[in-house]
Amino acid sequence: MTPLIDRVRRTAPVASRIVAALFGGYALAALGSVAALALPMSKPQAVLTGMLASFAIYAGAVVWVFAARNALRAWAGLLVAAVPLAAAAWSVW
Amino acid sequence: MEKDQRSPGRGIRQSMSGLHIWAGLLMGWILYAMFLTGTVSYFKDELSQWMRPELAHQAELPDPALVAQRIADELVASVPGSPQWSMRLPDARTNSVYAFWRTAPGSAEGGRRAFGEANFDPATGGKVTARDTLGGDFFYRFHFQFHYMPALWGRWIAGAAAMFMLVAIVSGVITHKKIFVDFFTFRGGKGQRSWLDAHNALSVFGLPFHFMITYTGLVTLMALYMPWGEQLAIKTQAERQQMTAELNAFIQPGKPSGQAVPLAPVAEMVRQAQERWGRENVGRVTATNPGDSTARVAVARGESGRVSMSPQYMLFEGTTGRLLEVREGVGSAAETRGVLYALHLGRFSDGVTRWLYFLVSLMGTAMVGTGLVMWTVKRRQKLADPERPHIGFRIVERLNIASIAGLSVAMTAYLWGNRLLPAGLAERAAWEIHLFFAVWALTLAHAVLRPAKAAWIEQLWAAAALLALLPVLNAVTTDRPLWHSLGQGDWVFIGTDLMCWALAALHAVLAIRTARHRPKLRAAPAKGRTGIIGGALEEGRS
């Protein structure tokens, strides 16, 4: 049992970061693309602005996730970034 | 082993190096294939011409207005009841007219959303009688949607790969502290250092391009990858039309009235567009409900003279030819998207710009290739037993051979197939593609069965030989050998022949260098690999 637990303990943080990067990053980018709808411009322009910017958000999120000191901070950083975006997105929901 | 709690000394550069290496490796083989086939696609029109040698060299561009009329007549006759058809008028780079159409609802060809496509001869208006081939469009389509799978899957895979590329670029830049100093550093003949220097030089020199091409690649399909804002905000039919109008010049067919009225002369409409944008700067003619009283015809501006794909077109009433609307501007975000899209495709380019695109893109391909090779070069030195490397090393090593050297062989084989497969073969265009994949699979089998170094050398020589002999094959199997095309001033055929020899020389040089190379093998240090991101940490530079 112990070697297995050891193994999990060693790989879990990396796995957690990978999940945070792939799915957390995408979720943040998607949220950002929706938040762009709150921009003061016509709907099609706001939609396109959100799409255009989303990949930069995604890439930035992935870099952050692996730059953070530990996996917990990586997730926390994503959540902190999500708060204002979620607020903006909420206003147009 | 990997400790998640990083010591302060292990800075951001180390973690970014790990991210760079693993993001690059996981998608590296797909990215290499996307980069190389995408690079070739900058000459896809020329390649398509070369692959249809039956179509005569176009010494002079025919009047687009007359061509448009010819093809429109042909489409009206051959696909009656089609709710929409669209043709791309010939320009200096194409000697045939590509058109596609929606099949009439309830027709024999299939359901409501079925499409048909064909290439037409601009001189006669008839369907092109050349050999059945997808031409350069195969490489173009492969580079973002692959093959043997639904296009949508392929596009998602390509999107994931592009996103990995974007992350690899950003993390690579952060990793690289002395980015500009290192650009002037090349330590040749020094094994790993040389690979690293080559990788750095290729990456840094082309950095703006690599970044641009990756981001704009994502932009071309962004509505697929990030549909959420659109789903939330665009709900009514009117909003959807407004959105579509910002993105492309394809007008959507409305409900037909059922009252038959013949289409007014298309040539006259194209003439008006020519007066506005220039004689040879009319791109696409799209008709909706042609033959019905609700018919509309859109004549779009050509791609030269501006770096944007945003829709600019003149809309005509189909029954009378009366100008209804001129559309020459979209919103700022849509224009941004149009510019980014155009930057990716590079269709605005003149000859010099096109060659620059090709060369820098080729450097991008080499950047991915050198990165992949470096992964094995670095780790070979640390192998416990270089004679029997671990399975992960072997997989990467063999996949590298087939996806780099093997792809050159397979792509050239596709061109050989174009010249050798019999013209009457059923599904000929598909067989050219099957041949490409069959040869590619063979190179993988060869890479697995042979010792790695021998496999590299043999496949590079195979590519060199196939490329060098392709102009000979062309001379034997067509009536357009080099001396003939030189006499005609036919630069499509001259250029292809010369390019084959240049690329053959490149592969020969690589083969010779690989054969001469003696890797310096060191016994592995006792602690061995330092874990999942371990190898990445050796990036520390002298």
mmCIF file of C-alpha atoms in Angstrom, chain B residues 12-251:
data_model
loop_
_atom_site.group_PDB
_atom_site.id
_atom_site.type_symbol
_atom_site.label_atom_id
_atom_site.label_comp_id
_atom_site.label_asym_id
_atom_site.label_seq_id
_atom_site.Cartn_x
_atom_site.Cartn_y
_atom_site.Cartn_z
ATOM 1 C CA ILE B 12 10.314 30.356 -13.226
ATOM 2 C CA ARG B 13 12.777 29.694 -16.009
ATOM 3 C CA GLN B 14 13.133 26.080 -14.980
ATOM 4 C CA SER B 15 9.428 25.416 -14.743
ATOM 5 C CA MET B 16 8.878 27.131 -18.080
ATOM 6 C CA SER B 17 11.609 24.988 -19.592
ATOM 7 C CA GLY B 18 9.778 21.885 -18.410
ATOM 8 C CA LEU B 19 6.513 23.202 -19.817
ATOM 9 C CA HIS B 20 8.222 24.063 -23.111
ATOM 10 C CA ILE B 21 9.754 20.633 -23.488
ATOM 11 C CA TRP B 22 6.695 18.587 -22.621
ATOM 12 C CA ALA B 23 4.167 20.728 -24.468
ATOM 13 C CA GLY B 24 6.493 20.615 -27.470
ATOM 14 C CA LEU B 25 7.097 16.898 -27.329
ATOM 15 C CA LEU B 26 3.500 15.755 -26.837
ATOM 16 C CA MET B 27 2.198 17.563 -29.898
ATOM 17 C CA GLY B 28 5.534 17.841 -31.712
ATOM 18 C CA TRP B 29 4.872 15.198 -34.335
ATOM 19 C CA ILE B 30 1.446 16.568 -35.199
ATOM 20 C CA LEU B 31 2.825 20.103 -35.210
ATOM 21 C CA TYR B 32 5.672 19.127 -37.513
ATOM 22 C CA ALA B 33 3.214 17.637 -39.998
ATOM 23 C CA MET B 34 0.927 20.680 -39.718
ATOM 24 C CA PHE B 35 3.862 23.046 -40.205
ATOM 25 C CA LEU B 36 5.338 21.273 -43.223
ATOM 26 C CA THR B 37 2.076 20.645 -45.083
ATOM 27 C CA GLY B 38 0.993 24.185 -44.171
ATOM 28 C CA THR B 39 4.274 25.582 -45.506
ATOM 29 C CA VAL B 40 3.787 23.810 -48.806
ATOM 30 C CA SER B 41 0.230 25.167 -48.914
ATOM 31 C CA TYR B 42 1.573 28.662 -49.592
ATOM 32 C CA PHE B 43 2.110 27.266 -53.071
ATOM 33 C CA LYS B 44 -0.981 25.118 -53.188
ATOM 34 C CA ASP B 45 -2.372 26.790 -56.293
ATOM 35 C CA GLU B 46 0.905 26.266 -58.122
ATOM 36 C CA LEU B 47 1.064 22.667 -56.907
ATOM 37 C CA SER B 48 -2.500 22.090 -58.105
ATOM 38 C CA GLN B 49 -1.504 23.382 -61.530
ATOM 39 C CA TRP B 50 1.509 21.086 -61.592
ATOM 40 C CA MET B 51 -0.703 18.153 -60.624
ATOM 41 C CA ARG B 52 -3.080 18.832 -63.516
ATOM 42 C CA PRO B 53 -0.560 18.903 -66.389
ATOM 43 C CA GLU B 54 -3.370 18.482 -68.941
ATOM 44 C CA LEU B 55 -4.398 22.095 -68.320
ATOM 45 C CA ALA B 56 -2.300 24.326 -70.534
ATOM 46 C CA HIS B 57 -0.012 26.943 -69.074
ATOM 47 C CA GLN B 58 -1.989 30.151 -68.711
ATOM 48 C CA ALA B 59 0.178 32.755 -70.397
ATOM 49 C CA GLU B 60 -2.415 35.475 -70.082
ATOM 50 C CA LEU B 61 -5.213 35.893 -67.592
ATOM 51 C CA PRO B 62 -8.595 35.650 -69.320
ATOM 52 C CA ASP B 63 -11.085 38.434 -68.605
ATOM 53 C CA PRO B 64 -12.685 37.486 -65.265
ATOM 54 C CA ALA B 65 -16.055 38.896 -66.321
ATOM 55 C CA LEU B 66 -16.281 36.589 -69.342
ATOM 56 C CA VAL B 67 -15.075 33.625 -67.302
ATOM 57 C CA ALA B 68 -17.679 34.318 -64.625
ATOM 58 C CA GLN B 69 -20.414 34.331 -67.255
ATOM 59 C CA ARG B 70 -19.162 31.086 -68.781
ATOM 60 C CA ILE B 71 -19.056 29.240 -65.471
ATOM 61 C CA ALA B 72 -22.379 30.715 -64.354
ATOM 62 C CA ASP B 73 -24.023 29.432 -67.538
ATOM 63 C CA GLU B 74 -22.496 26.036 -66.920
ATOM 64 C CA LEU B 75 -23.691 25.942 -63.295
ATOM 65 C CA VAL B 76 -27.204 27.087 -64.204
ATOM 66 C CA ALA B 77 -27.366 24.246 -66.714
ATOM 67 C CA SER B 78 -25.684 21.508 -64.685
ATOM 68 C CA VAL B 79 -27.027 22.085 -61.152
ATOM 69 C CA PRO B 80 -30.544 23.452 -61.691
ATOM 70 C CA GLY B 81 -32.488 24.202 -58.541
ATOM 71 C CA SER B 82 -29.330 24.601 -56.436
ATOM 72 C CA PRO B 83 -30.094 27.072 -53.645
ATOM 73 C CA GLN B 84 -26.521 28.417 -53.741
ATOM 74 C CA TRP B 85 -23.373 28.169 -55.783
ATOM 75 C CA SER B 86 -20.081 29.969 -55.554
ATOM 76 C CA MET B 87 -17.002 30.202 -57.763
ATOM 77 C CA ARG B 88 -13.501 31.534 -57.225
ATOM 78 C CA LEU B 89 -12.457 33.415 -60.326
ATOM 79 C CA PRO B 90 -9.055 32.609 -61.818
ATOM 80 C CA ASP B 91 -6.100 34.851 -61.047
ATOM 81 C CA ALA B 92 -2.451 34.818 -62.030
ATOM 82 C CA ARG B 93 -1.900 31.732 -59.873
ATOM 83 C CA THR B 94 -4.779 29.525 -61.004
ATOM 84 C CA ASN B 95 -5.678 28.217 -64.411
ATOM 85 C CA SER B 96 -8.959 26.636 -63.379
ATOM 86 C CA VAL B 97 -12.078 27.846 -61.650
ATOM 87 C CA TYR B 98 -13.065 26.114 -58.441
ATOM 88 C CA ALA B 99 -16.791 26.115 -57.743
ATOM 89 C CA PHE B 100 -19.026 24.456 -55.213
ATOM 90 C CA TRP B 101 -22.783 24.295 -54.841
ATOM 91 C CA ARG B 102 -25.500 23.124 -52.543
ATOM 92 C CA THR B 103 -27.458 20.365 -54.173
ATOM 93 C CA ALA B 104 -31.119 21.051 -54.839
ATOM 94 C CA PRO B 105 -33.382 19.885 -52.013
ATOM 95 C CA GLY B 106 -34.840 16.511 -52.817
ATOM 96 C CA SER B 107 -32.420 15.895 -55.681
ATOM 97 C CA ALA B 108 -30.797 12.528 -56.211
ATOM 98 C CA GLU B 109 -27.503 13.697 -54.764
ATOM 99 C CA GLY B 110 -28.667 13.741 -51.202
ATOM 100 C CA GLY B 111 -30.145 15.742 -48.381
ATOM 101 C CA ARG B 112 -30.585 19.434 -47.825
ATOM 102 C CA ARG B 113 -27.076 20.145 -46.655
ATOM 103 C CA ALA B 114 -25.248 18.207 -49.348
ATOM 104 C CA PHE B 115 -22.541 19.957 -51.361
ATOM 105 C CA GLY B 116 -20.952 19.347 -54.719
ATOM 106 C CA GLU B 117 -17.686 20.752 -56.075
ATOM 107 C CA ALA B 118 -15.716 20.791 -59.305
ATOM 108 C CA ASN B 119 -12.974 22.563 -61.205
ATOM 109 C CA PHE B 120 -13.897 24.275 -64.443
ATOM 110 C CA ASP B 121 -11.893 25.291 -67.459
ATOM 111 C CA PRO B 122 -11.992 29.108 -67.707
ATOM 112 C CA ALA B 123 -11.642 28.955 -71.495
ATOM 113 C CA THR B 124 -14.568 26.643 -72.260
ATOM 114 C CA GLY B 125 -16.680 26.668 -69.096
ATOM 115 C CA GLY B 126 -16.753 22.876 -69.095
ATOM 116 C CA LYS B 127 -15.567 20.704 -66.252
ATOM 117 C CA VAL B 128 -11.832 20.255 -66.242
ATOM 118 C CA THR B 129 -10.848 17.091 -68.040
ATOM 119 C CA ALA B 130 -7.551 16.731 -66.205
ATOM 120 C CA ARG B 131 -6.686 13.700 -64.115
ATOM 121 C CA ASP B 132 -8.738 13.343 -60.962
ATOM 122 C CA THR B 133 -6.692 14.828 -58.109
ATOM 123 C CA LEU B 134 -7.113 16.962 -55.037
ATOM 124 C CA GLY B 135 -3.833 18.665 -55.955
ATOM 125 C CA GLY B 136 -2.251 21.022 -53.456
ATOM 126 C CA ASP B 137 -5.546 21.243 -51.611
ATOM 127 C CA PHE B 138 -4.812 17.875 -50.004
ATOM 128 C CA PHE B 139 -1.841 19.288 -48.092
ATOM 129 C CA TYR B 140 -3.840 22.413 -47.302
ATOM 130 C CA ARG B 141 -6.781 20.492 -45.871
ATOM 131 C CA PHE B 142 -4.567 17.981 -44.107
ATOM 132 C CA HIS B 143 -2.765 20.759 -42.256
ATOM 133 C CA PHE B 144 -5.854 21.691 -40.260
ATOM 134 C CA GLN B 145 -8.219 18.718 -40.448
ATOM 135 C CA PHE B 146 -6.068 15.686 -41.275
ATOM 136 C CA HIS B 147 -7.693 12.752 -43.062
ATOM 137 C CA TYR B 148 -9.596 9.499 -42.471
ATOM 138 C CA MET B 149 -11.645 11.171 -39.751
ATOM 139 C CA PRO B 150 -14.558 13.593 -39.597
ATOM 140 C CA ALA B 151 -13.301 17.098 -40.432
ATOM 141 C CA LEU B 152 -14.586 18.349 -37.092
ATOM 142 C CA TRP B 153 -12.403 15.933 -35.105
ATOM 143 C CA GLY B 154 -9.415 16.876 -37.165
ATOM 144 C CA ARG B 155 -10.036 20.570 -36.533
ATOM 145 C CA TRP B 156 -10.243 20.006 -32.803
ATOM 146 C CA ILE B 157 -6.976 18.059 -32.855
ATOM 147 C CA ALA B 158 -5.355 20.815 -34.902
ATOM 148 C CA GLY B 159 -6.681 23.383 -32.440
ATOM 149 C CA ALA B 160 -5.285 21.495 -29.463
ATOM 150 C CA ALA B 161 -1.935 21.198 -31.226
ATOM 151 C CA ALA B 162 -1.916 24.914 -32.038
ATOM 152 C CA MET B 163 -2.728 25.753 -28.429
ATOM 153 C CA PHE B 164 0.214 23.576 -27.297
ATOM 154 C CA MET B 165 2.358 25.398 -29.820
ATOM 155 C CA LEU B 166 1.296 28.765 -28.429
ATOM 156 C CA VAL B 167 2.169 27.627 -24.922
ATOM 157 C CA ALA B 168 5.481 26.206 -26.151
ATOM 158 C CA ILE B 169 6.339 29.541 -27.784
ATOM 159 C CA VAL B 170 5.496 31.645 -24.732
ATOM 160 C CA SER B 171 7.241 29.303 -22.316
ATOM 161 C CA GLY B 172 10.189 28.996 -24.698
ATOM 162 C CA VAL B 173 10.665 32.757 -24.710
ATOM 163 C CA ILE B 174 10.521 32.941 -20.908
ATOM 164 C CA THR B 175 13.006 30.063 -20.643
ATOM 165 C CA HIS B 176 15.397 31.820 -22.876
ATOM 166 C CA LYS B 177 17.038 34.583 -20.926
ATOM 167 C CA LYS B 178 19.667 35.654 -23.415
ATOM 168 C CA ILE B 179 17.369 35.544 -26.368
ATOM 169 C CA PHE B 180 19.099 38.098 -28.565
ATOM 170 C CA VAL B 181 22.678 37.338 -27.600
ATOM 171 C CA ASP B 182 22.096 33.680 -28.301
ATOM 172 C CA PHE B 183 20.759 34.425 -31.694
ATOM 173 C CA PHE B 184 24.299 35.250 -32.786
ATOM 174 C CA THR B 185 25.701 32.132 -31.183
ATOM 175 C CA PHE B 186 26.261 29.025 -33.184
ATOM 176 C CA ARG B 187 28.603 26.372 -31.955
ATOM 177 C CA GLY B 188 28.787 23.976 -34.888
ATOM 178 C CA GLY B 189 29.843 20.341 -34.666
ATOM 179 C CA LYS B 190 29.262 20.184 -30.950
ATOM 180 C CA GLY B 191 26.405 17.719 -30.700
ATOM 181 C CA GLN B 192 23.740 18.827 -28.312
ATOM 182 C CA ARG B 193 24.991 22.429 -28.173
ATOM 183 C CA SER B 194 24.739 22.705 -31.943
ATOM 184 C CA TRP B 195 21.198 21.341 -31.928
ATOM 185 C CA LEU B 196 20.279 23.796 -29.211
ATOM 186 C CA ASP B 197 21.875 26.698 -31.059
ATOM 187 C CA ALA B 198 20.150 25.723 -34.293
ATOM 188 C CA HIS B 199 16.829 25.406 -32.502
ATOM 189 C CA ASN B 200 17.335 28.800 -30.861
ATOM 190 C CA ALA B 201 18.387 30.568 -34.034
ATOM 191 C CA LEU B 202 15.478 29.149 -36.024
ATOM 192 C CA SER B 203 13.038 30.030 -33.264
ATOM 193 C CA VAL B 204 14.286 33.512 -32.472
ATOM 194 C CA PHE B 205 14.771 34.659 -36.041
ATOM 195 C CA GLY B 206 11.265 33.619 -36.969
ATOM 196 C CA LEU B 207 9.696 34.355 -33.592
ATOM 197 C CA PRO B 208 7.244 37.050 -34.727
ATOM 198 C CA PHE B 209 6.183 34.808 -37.586
ATOM 199 C CA HIS B 210 5.868 31.661 -35.465
ATOM 200 C CA PHE B 211 3.814 33.516 -32.893
ATOM 201 C CA MET B 212 1.672 35.143 -35.559
ATOM 202 C CA ILE B 213 1.065 31.950 -37.516
ATOM 203 C CA THR B 214 0.094 30.016 -34.380
ATOM 204 C CA TYR B 215 -2.272 32.624 -32.987
ATOM 205 C CA THR B 216 -3.855 33.374 -36.352
ATOM 206 C CA GLY B 217 -4.226 29.650 -36.962
ATOM 207 C CA LEU B 218 -6.398 29.499 -33.849
ATOM 208 C CA VAL B 219 -8.267 32.582 -35.053
ATOM 209 C CA THR B 220 -9.225 30.937 -38.352
ATOM 210 C CA LEU B 221 -11.333 28.395 -36.448
ATOM 211 C CA MET B 222 -12.106 30.378 -33.315
ATOM 212 C CA ALA B 223 -15.875 30.144 -33.699
ATOM 213 C CA LEU B 224 -15.483 26.375 -33.397
ATOM 214 C CA TYR B 225 -13.094 26.457 -30.442
ATOM 215 C CA MET B 226 -14.785 29.232 -28.435
ATOM 216 C CA PRO B 227 -18.480 29.190 -29.303
ATOM 217 C CA TRP B 228 -19.766 30.232 -25.855
ATOM 218 C CA GLY B 229 -20.121 33.973 -26.301
ATOM 219 C CA GLU B 230 -21.834 33.477 -29.634
ATOM 220 C CA GLN B 231 -24.223 30.885 -28.219
ATOM 221 C CA LEU B 232 -25.135 33.214 -25.397
ATOM 222 C CA ALA B 233 -25.510 36.471 -27.283
ATOM 223 C CA ILE B 234 -26.577 35.520 -30.791
ATOM 224 C CA LYS B 235 -30.013 33.980 -30.612
ATOM 225 C CA THR B 236 -32.447 35.362 -33.161
ATOM 226 C CA GLN B 237 -32.294 34.782 -36.908
ATOM 227 C CA ALA B 238 -31.594 38.478 -37.444
ATOM 228 C CA GLU B 239 -28.678 38.449 -35.031
ATOM 229 C CA ARG B 240 -27.283 35.363 -36.702
ATOM 230 C CA GLN B 241 -27.415 37.055 -40.097
ATOM 231 C CA GLN B 242 -25.781 40.156 -38.683
ATOM 232 C CA MET B 243 -22.994 37.992 -37.264
ATOM 233 C CA THR B 244 -22.442 36.079 -40.506
ATOM 234 C CA ALA B 245 -22.313 39.323 -42.465
ATOM 235 C CA GLU B 246 -19.371 40.430 -40.307
ATOM 236 C CA LEU B 247 -17.411 37.291 -41.175
ATOM 237 C CA ASN B 248 -17.829 36.330 -44.790
ATOM 238 C CA ALA B 249 -19.164 37.307 -48.137
ATOM 239 C CA PHE B 250 -21.299 34.210 -48.511
ATOM 240 C CA ILE B 251 -24.818 35.475 -48.721
#
